[in-house]
XYZ file of C-alpha atoms in Angstrom:
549
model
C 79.293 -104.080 -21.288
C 76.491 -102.547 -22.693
C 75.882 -100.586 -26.219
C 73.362 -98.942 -27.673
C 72.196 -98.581 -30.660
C 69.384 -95.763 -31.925
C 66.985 -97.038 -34.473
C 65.797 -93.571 -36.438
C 61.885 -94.041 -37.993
C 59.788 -91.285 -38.816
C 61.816 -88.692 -37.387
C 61.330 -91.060 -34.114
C 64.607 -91.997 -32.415
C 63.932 -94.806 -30.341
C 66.780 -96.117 -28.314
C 67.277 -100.284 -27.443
C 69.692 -102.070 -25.641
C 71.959 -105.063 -26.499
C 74.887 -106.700 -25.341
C 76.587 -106.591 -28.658
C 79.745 -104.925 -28.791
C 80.929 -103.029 -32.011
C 83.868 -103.796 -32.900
C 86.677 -102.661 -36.049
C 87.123 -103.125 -39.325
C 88.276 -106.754 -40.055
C 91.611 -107.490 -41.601
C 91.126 -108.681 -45.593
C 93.792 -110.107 -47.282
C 93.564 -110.130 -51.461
C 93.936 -113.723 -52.180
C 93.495 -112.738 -55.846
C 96.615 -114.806 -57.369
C 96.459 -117.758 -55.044
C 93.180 -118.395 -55.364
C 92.561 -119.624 -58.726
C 90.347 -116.778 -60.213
C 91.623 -115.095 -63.322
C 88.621 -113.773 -64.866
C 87.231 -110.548 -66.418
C 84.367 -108.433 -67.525
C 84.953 -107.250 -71.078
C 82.971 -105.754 -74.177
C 81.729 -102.834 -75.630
C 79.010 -100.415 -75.409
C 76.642 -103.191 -74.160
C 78.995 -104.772 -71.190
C 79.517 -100.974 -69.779
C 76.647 -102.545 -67.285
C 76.092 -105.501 -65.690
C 79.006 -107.492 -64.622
C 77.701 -109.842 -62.024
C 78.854 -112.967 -59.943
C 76.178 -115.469 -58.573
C 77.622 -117.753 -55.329
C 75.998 -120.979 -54.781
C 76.696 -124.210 -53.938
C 76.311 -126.737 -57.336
C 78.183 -129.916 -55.765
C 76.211 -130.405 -52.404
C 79.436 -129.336 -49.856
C 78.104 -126.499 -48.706
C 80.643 -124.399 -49.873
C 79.532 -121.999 -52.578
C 80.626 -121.973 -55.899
C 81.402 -118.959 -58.244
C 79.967 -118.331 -61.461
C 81.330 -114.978 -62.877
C 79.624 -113.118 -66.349
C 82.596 -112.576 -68.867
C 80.373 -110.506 -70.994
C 82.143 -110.314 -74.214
C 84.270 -113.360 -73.546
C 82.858 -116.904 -71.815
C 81.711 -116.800 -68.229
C 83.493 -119.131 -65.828
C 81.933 -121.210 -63.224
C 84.753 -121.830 -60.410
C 84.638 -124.903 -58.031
C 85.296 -123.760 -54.639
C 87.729 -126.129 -53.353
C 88.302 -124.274 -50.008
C 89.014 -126.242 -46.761
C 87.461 -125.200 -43.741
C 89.029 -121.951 -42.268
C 91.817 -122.443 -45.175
C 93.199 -120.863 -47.954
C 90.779 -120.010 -50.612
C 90.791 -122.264 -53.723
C 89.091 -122.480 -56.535
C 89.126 -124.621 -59.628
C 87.801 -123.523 -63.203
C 84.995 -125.705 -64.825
C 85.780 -125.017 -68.352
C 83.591 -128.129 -69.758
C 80.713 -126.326 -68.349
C 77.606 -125.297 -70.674
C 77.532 -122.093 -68.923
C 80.759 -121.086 -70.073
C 78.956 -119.151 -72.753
C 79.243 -115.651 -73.781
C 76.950 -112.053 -73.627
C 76.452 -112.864 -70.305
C 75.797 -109.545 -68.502
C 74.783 -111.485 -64.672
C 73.314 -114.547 -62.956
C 71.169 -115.951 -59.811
C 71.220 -118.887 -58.184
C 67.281 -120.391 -57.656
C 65.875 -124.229 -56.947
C 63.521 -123.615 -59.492
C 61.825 -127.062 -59.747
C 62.579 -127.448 -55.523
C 64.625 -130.531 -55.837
C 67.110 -129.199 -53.425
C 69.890 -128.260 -56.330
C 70.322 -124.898 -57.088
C 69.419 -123.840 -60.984
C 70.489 -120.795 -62.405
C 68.969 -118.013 -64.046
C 72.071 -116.043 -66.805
C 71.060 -112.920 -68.052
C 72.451 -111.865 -71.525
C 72.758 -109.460 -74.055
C 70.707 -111.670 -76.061
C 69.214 -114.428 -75.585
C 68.229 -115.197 -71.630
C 68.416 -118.759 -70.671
C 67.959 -121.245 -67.513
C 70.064 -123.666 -66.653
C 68.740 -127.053 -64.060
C 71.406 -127.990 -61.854
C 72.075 -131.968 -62.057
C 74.202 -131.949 -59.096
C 77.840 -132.246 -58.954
C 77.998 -128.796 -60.829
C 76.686 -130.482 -64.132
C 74.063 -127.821 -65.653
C 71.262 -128.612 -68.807
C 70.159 -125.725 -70.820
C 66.327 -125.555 -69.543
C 64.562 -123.398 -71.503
C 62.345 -125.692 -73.327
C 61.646 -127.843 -70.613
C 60.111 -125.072 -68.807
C 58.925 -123.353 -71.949
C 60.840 -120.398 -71.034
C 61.371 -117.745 -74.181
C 64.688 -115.858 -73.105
C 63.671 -113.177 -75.524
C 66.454 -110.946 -77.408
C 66.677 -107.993 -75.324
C 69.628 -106.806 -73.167
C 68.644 -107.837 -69.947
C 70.162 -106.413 -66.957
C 68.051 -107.208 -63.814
C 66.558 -110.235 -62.225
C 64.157 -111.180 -59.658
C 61.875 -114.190 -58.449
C 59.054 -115.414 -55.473
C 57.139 -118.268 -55.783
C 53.017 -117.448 -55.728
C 50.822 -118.951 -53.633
C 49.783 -122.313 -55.081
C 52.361 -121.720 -57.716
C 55.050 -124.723 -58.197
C 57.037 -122.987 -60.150
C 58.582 -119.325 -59.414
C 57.556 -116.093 -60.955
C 60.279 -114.595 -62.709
C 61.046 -110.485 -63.378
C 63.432 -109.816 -65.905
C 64.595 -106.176 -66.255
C 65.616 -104.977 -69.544
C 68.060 -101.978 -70.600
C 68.359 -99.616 -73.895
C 65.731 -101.142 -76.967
C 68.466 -101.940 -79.436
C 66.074 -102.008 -81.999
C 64.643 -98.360 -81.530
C 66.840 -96.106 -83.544
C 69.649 -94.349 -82.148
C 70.499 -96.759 -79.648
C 72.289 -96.988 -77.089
C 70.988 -93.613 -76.326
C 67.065 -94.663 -77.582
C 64.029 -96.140 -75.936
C 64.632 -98.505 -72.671
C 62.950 -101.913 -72.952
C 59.726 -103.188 -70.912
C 60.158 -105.443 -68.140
C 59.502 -109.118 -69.029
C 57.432 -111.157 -66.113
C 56.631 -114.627 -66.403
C 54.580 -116.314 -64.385
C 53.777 -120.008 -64.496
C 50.931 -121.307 -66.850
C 49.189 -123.807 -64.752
C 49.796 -124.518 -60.726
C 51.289 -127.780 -61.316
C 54.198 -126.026 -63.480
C 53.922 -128.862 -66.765
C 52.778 -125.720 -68.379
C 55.841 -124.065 -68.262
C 56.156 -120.228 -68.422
C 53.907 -117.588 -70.118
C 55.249 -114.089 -70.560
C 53.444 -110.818 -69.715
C 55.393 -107.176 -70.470
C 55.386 -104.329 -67.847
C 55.334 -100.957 -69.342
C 57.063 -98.568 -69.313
C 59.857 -99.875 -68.772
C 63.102 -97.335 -67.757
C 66.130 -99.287 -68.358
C 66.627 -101.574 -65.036
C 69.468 -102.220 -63.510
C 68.072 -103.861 -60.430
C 64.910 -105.459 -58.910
C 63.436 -107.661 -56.156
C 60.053 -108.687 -54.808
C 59.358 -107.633 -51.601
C 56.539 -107.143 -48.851
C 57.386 -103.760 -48.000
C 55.125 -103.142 -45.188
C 55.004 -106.786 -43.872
C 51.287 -107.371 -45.588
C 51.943 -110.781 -46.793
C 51.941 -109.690 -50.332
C 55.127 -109.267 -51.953
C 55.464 -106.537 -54.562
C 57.683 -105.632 -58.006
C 60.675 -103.084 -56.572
C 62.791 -101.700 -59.692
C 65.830 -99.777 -59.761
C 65.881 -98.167 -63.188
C 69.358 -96.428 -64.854
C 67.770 -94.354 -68.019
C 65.880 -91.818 -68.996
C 64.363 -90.142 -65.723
C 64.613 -86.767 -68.031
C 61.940 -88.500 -69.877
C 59.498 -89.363 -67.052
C 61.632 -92.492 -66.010
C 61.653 -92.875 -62.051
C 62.021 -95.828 -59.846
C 58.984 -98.384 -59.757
C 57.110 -100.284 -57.324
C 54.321 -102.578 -59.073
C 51.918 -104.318 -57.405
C 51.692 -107.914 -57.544
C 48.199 -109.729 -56.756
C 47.926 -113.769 -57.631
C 46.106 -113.806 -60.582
C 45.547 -110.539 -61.816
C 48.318 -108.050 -64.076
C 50.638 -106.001 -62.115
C 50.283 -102.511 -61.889
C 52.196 -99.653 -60.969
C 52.072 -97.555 -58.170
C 50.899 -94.142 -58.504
C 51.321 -90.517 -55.821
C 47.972 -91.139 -55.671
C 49.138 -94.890 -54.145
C 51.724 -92.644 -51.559
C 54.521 -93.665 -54.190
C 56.959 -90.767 -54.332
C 58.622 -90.616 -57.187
C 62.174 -91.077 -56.736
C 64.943 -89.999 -59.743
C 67.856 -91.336 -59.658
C 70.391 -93.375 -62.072
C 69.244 -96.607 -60.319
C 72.317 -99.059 -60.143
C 71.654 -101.954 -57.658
C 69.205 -102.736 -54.449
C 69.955 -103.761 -50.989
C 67.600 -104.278 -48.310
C 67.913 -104.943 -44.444
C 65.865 -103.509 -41.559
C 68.131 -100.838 -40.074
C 64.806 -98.982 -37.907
C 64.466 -102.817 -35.608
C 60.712 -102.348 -36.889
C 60.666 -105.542 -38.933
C 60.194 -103.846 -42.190
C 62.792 -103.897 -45.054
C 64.693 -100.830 -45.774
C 66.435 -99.940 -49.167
C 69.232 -98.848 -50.227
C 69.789 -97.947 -53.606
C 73.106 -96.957 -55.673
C 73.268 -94.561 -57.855
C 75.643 -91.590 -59.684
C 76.570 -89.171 -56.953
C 73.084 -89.829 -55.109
C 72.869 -93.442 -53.374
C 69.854 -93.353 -51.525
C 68.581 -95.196 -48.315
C 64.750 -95.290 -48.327
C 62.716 -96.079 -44.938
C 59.080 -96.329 -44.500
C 57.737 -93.699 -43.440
C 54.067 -94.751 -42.915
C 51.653 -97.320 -41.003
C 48.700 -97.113 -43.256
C 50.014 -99.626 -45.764
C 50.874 -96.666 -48.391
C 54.418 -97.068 -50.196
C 55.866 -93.847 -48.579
C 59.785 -93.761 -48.163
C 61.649 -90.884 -47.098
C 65.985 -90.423 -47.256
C 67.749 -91.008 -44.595
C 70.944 -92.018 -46.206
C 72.851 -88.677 -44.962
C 71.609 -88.787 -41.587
C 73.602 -92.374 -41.538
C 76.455 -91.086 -42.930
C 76.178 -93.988 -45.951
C 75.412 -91.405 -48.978
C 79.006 -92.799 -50.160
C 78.369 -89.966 -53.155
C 82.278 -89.447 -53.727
C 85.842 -91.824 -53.073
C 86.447 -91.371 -49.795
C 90.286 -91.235 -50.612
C 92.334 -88.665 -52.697
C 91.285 -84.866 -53.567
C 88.646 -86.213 -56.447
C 85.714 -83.780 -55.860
C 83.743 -85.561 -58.503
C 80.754 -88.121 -57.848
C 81.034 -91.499 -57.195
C 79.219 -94.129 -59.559
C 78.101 -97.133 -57.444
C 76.927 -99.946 -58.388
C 76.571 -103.858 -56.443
C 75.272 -102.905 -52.728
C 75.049 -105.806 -49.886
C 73.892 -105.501 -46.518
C 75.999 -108.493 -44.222
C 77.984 -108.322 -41.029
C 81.615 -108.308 -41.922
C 82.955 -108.050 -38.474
C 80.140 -110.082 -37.004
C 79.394 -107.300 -34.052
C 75.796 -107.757 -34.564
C 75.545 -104.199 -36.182
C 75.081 -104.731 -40.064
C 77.549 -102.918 -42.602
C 77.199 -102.277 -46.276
C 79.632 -103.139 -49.142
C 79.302 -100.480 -52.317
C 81.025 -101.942 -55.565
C 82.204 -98.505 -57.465
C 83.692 -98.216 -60.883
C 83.629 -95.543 -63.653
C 81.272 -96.696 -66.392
C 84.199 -96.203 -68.926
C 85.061 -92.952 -69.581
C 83.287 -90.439 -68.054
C 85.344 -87.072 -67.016
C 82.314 -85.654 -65.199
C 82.449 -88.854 -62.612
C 85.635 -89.970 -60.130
C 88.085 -92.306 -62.420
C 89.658 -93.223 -59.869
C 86.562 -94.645 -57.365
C 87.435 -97.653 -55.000
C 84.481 -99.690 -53.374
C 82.897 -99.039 -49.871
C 82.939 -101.000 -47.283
C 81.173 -98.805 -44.277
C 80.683 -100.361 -40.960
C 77.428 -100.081 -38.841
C 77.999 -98.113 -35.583
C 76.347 -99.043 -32.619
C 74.375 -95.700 -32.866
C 72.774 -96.775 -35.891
C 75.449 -94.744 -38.026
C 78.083 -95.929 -40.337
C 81.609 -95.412 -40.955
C 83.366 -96.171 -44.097
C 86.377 -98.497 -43.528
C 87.452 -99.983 -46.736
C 90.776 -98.759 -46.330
C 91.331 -99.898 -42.983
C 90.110 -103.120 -44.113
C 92.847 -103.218 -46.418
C 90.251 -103.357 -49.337
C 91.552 -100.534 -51.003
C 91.200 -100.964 -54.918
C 90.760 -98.694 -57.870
C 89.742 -101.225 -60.657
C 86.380 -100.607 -62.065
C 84.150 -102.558 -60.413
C 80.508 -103.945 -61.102
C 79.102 -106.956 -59.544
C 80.282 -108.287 -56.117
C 79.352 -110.711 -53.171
C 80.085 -110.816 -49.533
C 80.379 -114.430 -48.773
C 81.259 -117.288 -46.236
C 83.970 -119.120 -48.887
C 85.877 -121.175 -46.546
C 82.854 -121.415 -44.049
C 84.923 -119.846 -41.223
C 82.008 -117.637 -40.188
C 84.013 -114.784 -41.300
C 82.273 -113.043 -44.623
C 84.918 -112.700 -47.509
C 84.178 -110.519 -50.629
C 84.396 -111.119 -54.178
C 84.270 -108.117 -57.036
C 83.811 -108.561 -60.506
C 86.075 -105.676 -62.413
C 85.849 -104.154 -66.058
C 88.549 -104.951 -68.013
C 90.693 -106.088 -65.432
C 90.547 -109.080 -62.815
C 87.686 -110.098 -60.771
C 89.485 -109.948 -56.800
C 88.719 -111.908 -54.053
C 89.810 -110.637 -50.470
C 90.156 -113.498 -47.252
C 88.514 -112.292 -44.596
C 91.205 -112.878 -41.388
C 89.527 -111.350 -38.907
C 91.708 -110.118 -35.947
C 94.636 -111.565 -37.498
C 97.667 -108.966 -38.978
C 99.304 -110.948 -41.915
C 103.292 -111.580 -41.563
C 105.103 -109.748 -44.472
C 101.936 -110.287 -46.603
C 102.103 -113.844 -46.307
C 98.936 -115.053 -45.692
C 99.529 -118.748 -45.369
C 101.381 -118.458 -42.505
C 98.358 -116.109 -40.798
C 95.918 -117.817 -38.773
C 92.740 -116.177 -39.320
C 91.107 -115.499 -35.712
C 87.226 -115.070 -35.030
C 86.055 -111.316 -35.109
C 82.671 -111.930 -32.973
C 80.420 -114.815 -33.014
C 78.031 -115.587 -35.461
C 75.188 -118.307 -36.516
C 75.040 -119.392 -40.380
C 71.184 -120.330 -41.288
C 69.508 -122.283 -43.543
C 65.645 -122.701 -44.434
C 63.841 -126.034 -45.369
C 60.125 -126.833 -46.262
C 58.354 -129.509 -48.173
C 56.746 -128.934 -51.609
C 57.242 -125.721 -53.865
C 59.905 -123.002 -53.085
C 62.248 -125.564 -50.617
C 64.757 -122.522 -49.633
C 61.475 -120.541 -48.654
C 61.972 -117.613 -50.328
C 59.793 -114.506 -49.174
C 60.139 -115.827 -45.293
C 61.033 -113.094 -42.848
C 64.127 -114.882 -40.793
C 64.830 -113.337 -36.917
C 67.510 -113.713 -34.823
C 67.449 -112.648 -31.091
C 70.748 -111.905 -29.205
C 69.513 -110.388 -25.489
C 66.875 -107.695 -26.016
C 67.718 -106.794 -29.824
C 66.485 -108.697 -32.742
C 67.999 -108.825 -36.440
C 65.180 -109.066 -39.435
C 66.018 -110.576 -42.899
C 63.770 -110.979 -45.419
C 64.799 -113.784 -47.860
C 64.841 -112.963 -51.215
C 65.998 -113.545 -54.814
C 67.057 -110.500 -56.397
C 68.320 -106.676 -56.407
C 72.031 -106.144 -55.692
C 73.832 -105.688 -59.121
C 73.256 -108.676 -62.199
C 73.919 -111.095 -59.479
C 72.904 -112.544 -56.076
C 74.066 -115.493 -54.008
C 72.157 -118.740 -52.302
C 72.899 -120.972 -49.084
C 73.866 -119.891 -45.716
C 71.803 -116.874 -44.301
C 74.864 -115.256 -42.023
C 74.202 -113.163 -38.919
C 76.866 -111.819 -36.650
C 75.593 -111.833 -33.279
C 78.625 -110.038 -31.270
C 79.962 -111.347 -27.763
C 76.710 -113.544 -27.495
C 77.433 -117.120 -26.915
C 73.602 -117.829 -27.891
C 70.614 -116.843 -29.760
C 67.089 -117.635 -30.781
C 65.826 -117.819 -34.045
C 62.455 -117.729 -35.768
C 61.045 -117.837 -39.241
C 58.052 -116.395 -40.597
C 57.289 -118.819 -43.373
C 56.380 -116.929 -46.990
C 52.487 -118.205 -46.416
C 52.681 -116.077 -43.153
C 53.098 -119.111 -40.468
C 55.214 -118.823 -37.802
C 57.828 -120.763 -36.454
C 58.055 -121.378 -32.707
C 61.475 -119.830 -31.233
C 64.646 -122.112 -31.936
C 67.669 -121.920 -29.674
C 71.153 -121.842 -31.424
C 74.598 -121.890 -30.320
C 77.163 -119.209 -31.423
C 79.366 -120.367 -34.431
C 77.600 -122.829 -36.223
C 75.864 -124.111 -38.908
C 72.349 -124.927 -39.062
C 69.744 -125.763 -40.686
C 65.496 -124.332 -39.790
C 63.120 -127.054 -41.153
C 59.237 -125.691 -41.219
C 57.342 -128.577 -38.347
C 60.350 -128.757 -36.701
C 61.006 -127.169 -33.315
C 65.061 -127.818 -33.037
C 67.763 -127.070 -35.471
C 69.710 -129.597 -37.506
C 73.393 -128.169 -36.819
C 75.386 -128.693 -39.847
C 79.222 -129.844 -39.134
C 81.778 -129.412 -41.661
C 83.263 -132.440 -41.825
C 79.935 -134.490 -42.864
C 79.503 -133.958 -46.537
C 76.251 -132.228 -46.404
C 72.634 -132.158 -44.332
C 70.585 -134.949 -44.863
C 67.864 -133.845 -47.662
C-alpha cells in the first residue's frame, strides 16, 4: 500500500512516494513509581528556567543513563538498569561528583574523543565539565582543559568541533546579568564562546564574548543551507522590546563570529525563544527549525537557494503552532518549552514532542498546560496525540527527552517537572495495558526501525556536524547530528529512525569534513554501528556488552 506524503518548500508542494505506512499514536504507560526516578526541579526566581535532563550512556552498555538538573537541590545521575524490552529501571548514583547543586541543564559530549561521553552542566553559577572515566565515574575538568565556567546564569549550550581543532568549540548562552541593577528584570548576559587555544588542545580553552547577548534559552551550530560551514543558531527569551530577536552568527575557523544582519537575508524573528529542534520536514536535505515559544512556537524553513539565511513560518500550515492546551476550555497561550523531533510510532513520518509548563505564576498564560506530543501525517501535517498516547499530564514541565531506554526500538519519553516529579512514560507500542498493570503487558513493535551509530578516528569520534540518511523505497530521512538546542539538555548514542513496514534500508553519512560515505545496507530492527572507511555496518546485539572500540 502506498502513501504519500507532500513536502511544502517555498510555497512549492512537491509530492513523493513511499511505502511507509502511518500509523497511530503509540500506547505510553507512566512508569514513574516503578522506575526508580524520584527527582525534581526546584528554586526560586533563577530555576523558573532551565530544568534539563541529558541521556547518555556513562558505563559502556549501550543503554543511556539519566542525569537530571535539581536546580536548587543536587542533581541526580540515574543508572539505567533496564533489560532489553523490560521494565524500566533505574538506580540513583548518589556518590557521584555531579550530584551538585544550581544546576539549571546538561549535555552529553566525548570531548577529548576517547569514546566516553563527558559532560558539559550548566549552572546558575559557576559552569563546569566533567571527563567521563567510564563506569559512570566523572572528574571535575575544568582545569585540565583550562576551562573558566564563569559566574553567570547560564541557560543554553552548544558545541562542533573545527576543522583541525582537537578539541570542541563550545557556546554557552547566558540569561538575566545578575549584576546589572534591577535584576531579574535588567540587562541579559553575552554569550560566552570558547574555542580551543592551540590545534593540539594542551592549550586548553580561551574565551571570546558575543554581544549582545538577549537572554538564551537555546542554541546549536548548524549548516543551514548545507555549505559545509556550520553557524551560531540562538533562541533568545528576553528583552525583544529592547531590540532583542533571535540570532544567527556566523562562524568562520579562525576569525570572530559575527552576526547576521537583513542586509545578510536574516529576518528578524521576535519571539520569547524557549528551546530548538531541527529535522528536514521539506525532503530537501536542509535542516528545518522549530522553535518554542509563549503563544507563538514557530517552524522556520528555508526559503532561499542563494545561500542567504531566509526562513519563512510554516508552523500553521502544519498544524504544529501548539500555541494553546489542546484539552479543556483554557483560551489562554501555551508556554512551551523542550521540543524534539523523533519517530515515536516508527511510521517513517517524524513527530514532535513539546514539553509545556507555566513559568510559575503567570495568570495571562494556561496554568493548566500539558505537553505535546503531535504525530507527523503522511501529508506532511501533524496531529496532536498526547492524549491518545495516554501522555496526558499537567505538571509544569521544562526539560525532556525522547529516548530508546530499554533499547526495544520503541522511543520512551522522559520530562523534567517544576516542583513536582520528573515522569518517565514506557513506550508499549501496540500493546493495551491489563488494569494498568504494565508488567504483565508485552510491549509489541509499532513499525520497524534501525538505531545508528557514527565512528571515525581522531578528533570528534561521534562525528558531530555529519548529515546521516536513511533510504526506505523512494523517500529518504535527513538528520543532521548535532550537540545542542532543545531545552538545557540534549542526549548522545543511538541515532533512531523509524522506517515503517520496510524490512530494509540504506544508509549514508556525510562526514562533518564533507566526505561521503558509500551507501550501507541495513536490516529493519537493529542496532548498528557506521564506521568512516568502512563499507558494511557493525550490527550491535544486545546481549554482547558493547561494540568493539
Amino acid at each position: 500500500m502506498r502513501a504519500i506524503i507532500y513536502a511544502i518548500s517555498a510555497g512549492v508542494i512537491g509530492v513523493f512516494a513511499s511505502h511507509a505506512l502511518a500509523v497511530e499514536a503509540p500506547h505510553m504507560v507512566e512508569v514513574t513509581e516503578t522506575s526508580g526516578v524520584e527527582h525534581s526541579y526546584n528554586g526560586g526566581w533563577e530555576y523558573f528556567v532551565g530544568g534539563g535532563v541529558a541521556a547518555f550512556d556513562c558505563n559502556g552498555d549501550r543503554y543511556p543513563e539519566l542525569y537530571l538538573a535539581g536546580g536548587s537541590d543536587p542533581a541526580a545521575l540515574y543508572v539505567n538498569r533496564s533489560t532489553l524490552g523490560g521494565a524500566l529501571s533505574f538506580e540513583k548514583k548518589s556518590d557521584s561528583p555531579l550530584a551538585i547543586e544550581a544546576v539549571s541543564g546538561a549535555y552529553p559530549l566525548d570531548i577529548d574523543s576517547d569514546g566516553i561521553q563527558d559532560l558539559l552542566v550548566l549552572r546558575v553559577g559557576e559552569n563546569k565539565l566533567f571527563r567521563g572515566l567510564g563506569n559512570c565515574q566523572f572528574e571535575e575538568a575544568n582545569k585540565r582543559w583550562s576551562f573558566d565556567g564563569g559566574q553567570a546564569w547560564s541557560t543554553a549550550f552548544a558545541a562542533m568541533w573545527e576543522e583541525g581543532q582537537s578539541l570542541p568549540t563550545l557556546a554557552i548562552g547566558n540569561y538575566v546579568d545578575r549584576d546589572q541593577p534591577g535584576a531579574p528584570f535588567g540587562t541579559c548576559h553575552d554569550t560566552d564562546f570558547f574555542r580551543p587555544s592551540g590545534s593540539d588542545g594542551s592549550g586548553g580553552y580561551r574565551h571570546e564574548s558575543l554581544k549582545p547577548g538577549y537572554c538564551a534559552l537555546s542554541m546549536m551550530f548548524t549548516d543551514w543551507d548545507r555549505s559545509g560551514k556550520p553557524d551560531l543558531r540562538i533562541a533568545n527569551d528576553r528583552q525583544y522590546y529592547r531590540g532583542g530577536h533571535e540570532q544567527l552568527w556566523k562562524v568562520r575557523a579562525g576569525e570572530q563570529p559575527e552576526e547576521y544582519r537583513s542586509g545578510d537575508g536574516w529576518r528578524r524573528v521576535r519571539v520569547w525563544g524557549m528551546g530548538i529542534a531541527s529535522t528536514d520536514l521539506t525532503g530537501d536535505g536542509r535542516p528545518d527549525y522549530y522553535i518554542t515559544s509563549m503563544a507563538d512556537n514557530k517552524l522556520q524553513i528555508l526559503t532561499s537557494r542563494r545561500g542567504e539565511p531566509d526562513f519563512e513560518d510554516g508552523a500553521f500550515q502544519r498544524g504544529i503552532t501548539a500555541h494553546r492546551p489542546f484539552v479543556g476550555d483554557n483560551v489562554n497561550p501555551s508556554t512551551s518549552w523542550h521540543a524534539q523531533f523523533d519517530d515515536v510510532n516508527n511510521d517513517s513520518f517524524i513527530d514532535l514532542f513539546v514539553t509545556k509548563g507555566n513559568v510559575e505564576a503567570m495568570t495571562d498564560f494556561a496554568m493548566e498546560d500539558p505537553n505535546s506530543l503531535l504525530l507527523g501525517m503522511p501529508d506532511g501535517s501533524f496531529e496532536e496525540a498526547a492524549d491518545k498516547a495516554n501522555m496526558l499530564s499537567f505538571a509544569r514541565g521544562r526539560g525532556g527527552s525522547l529516548v530508546d531506554l530499554n533499547l526495544d526500538g520503541q522511543l520512551d519519553s522522559v520530562v523534567v517537572n517544576r516542583k513536582v516529579n520528573a515522569q518517565i512514560w514506557r513506550n508499549m507500542g501496540q500493546v493495551e495495558t491489563k488494569d494498568g498493570a504494565t508488567d504483565e503487558a508485552i510491549a509489541a513493535p509499532m513499525g520497524n526501525w534501525v538505531a545508528l551509530q557514527l565512528l571515525q578516528d581522531g578528533p570528534n569520534r561521534d562525528a558531530i556536524g555529519s548529515f546521516l540518511e536513511v533510504r526506505i523505497a523512494d523517500r529518504t530521512q535527513s538528520r543532521e547530528i548535532t550537540i545542542g538546542g532543545g531545552h538545557a539538555g540534549g542526549k548522545a548514542g543511538w541515532h533512531h529512525f523509524g522506517i515503517g513496514v520496510a524490512e530494509r534500508a540504506v544508509a549514508r553519512v556525510q562526514w562533518p569534513d564533507g566526505e561521503w560515505s558509500p551507501w550501507i545496507r541495513l536490516f529493519a530492527n537493529q542496532h548498528a554501528r557506521i564506521t568512516r572507511g568502512k563499507s558494511t555496518a557493525d550490527v550491535w546485539l544486545p546481549s554482547q556488552a558493547a561494540l568493539q572500540n
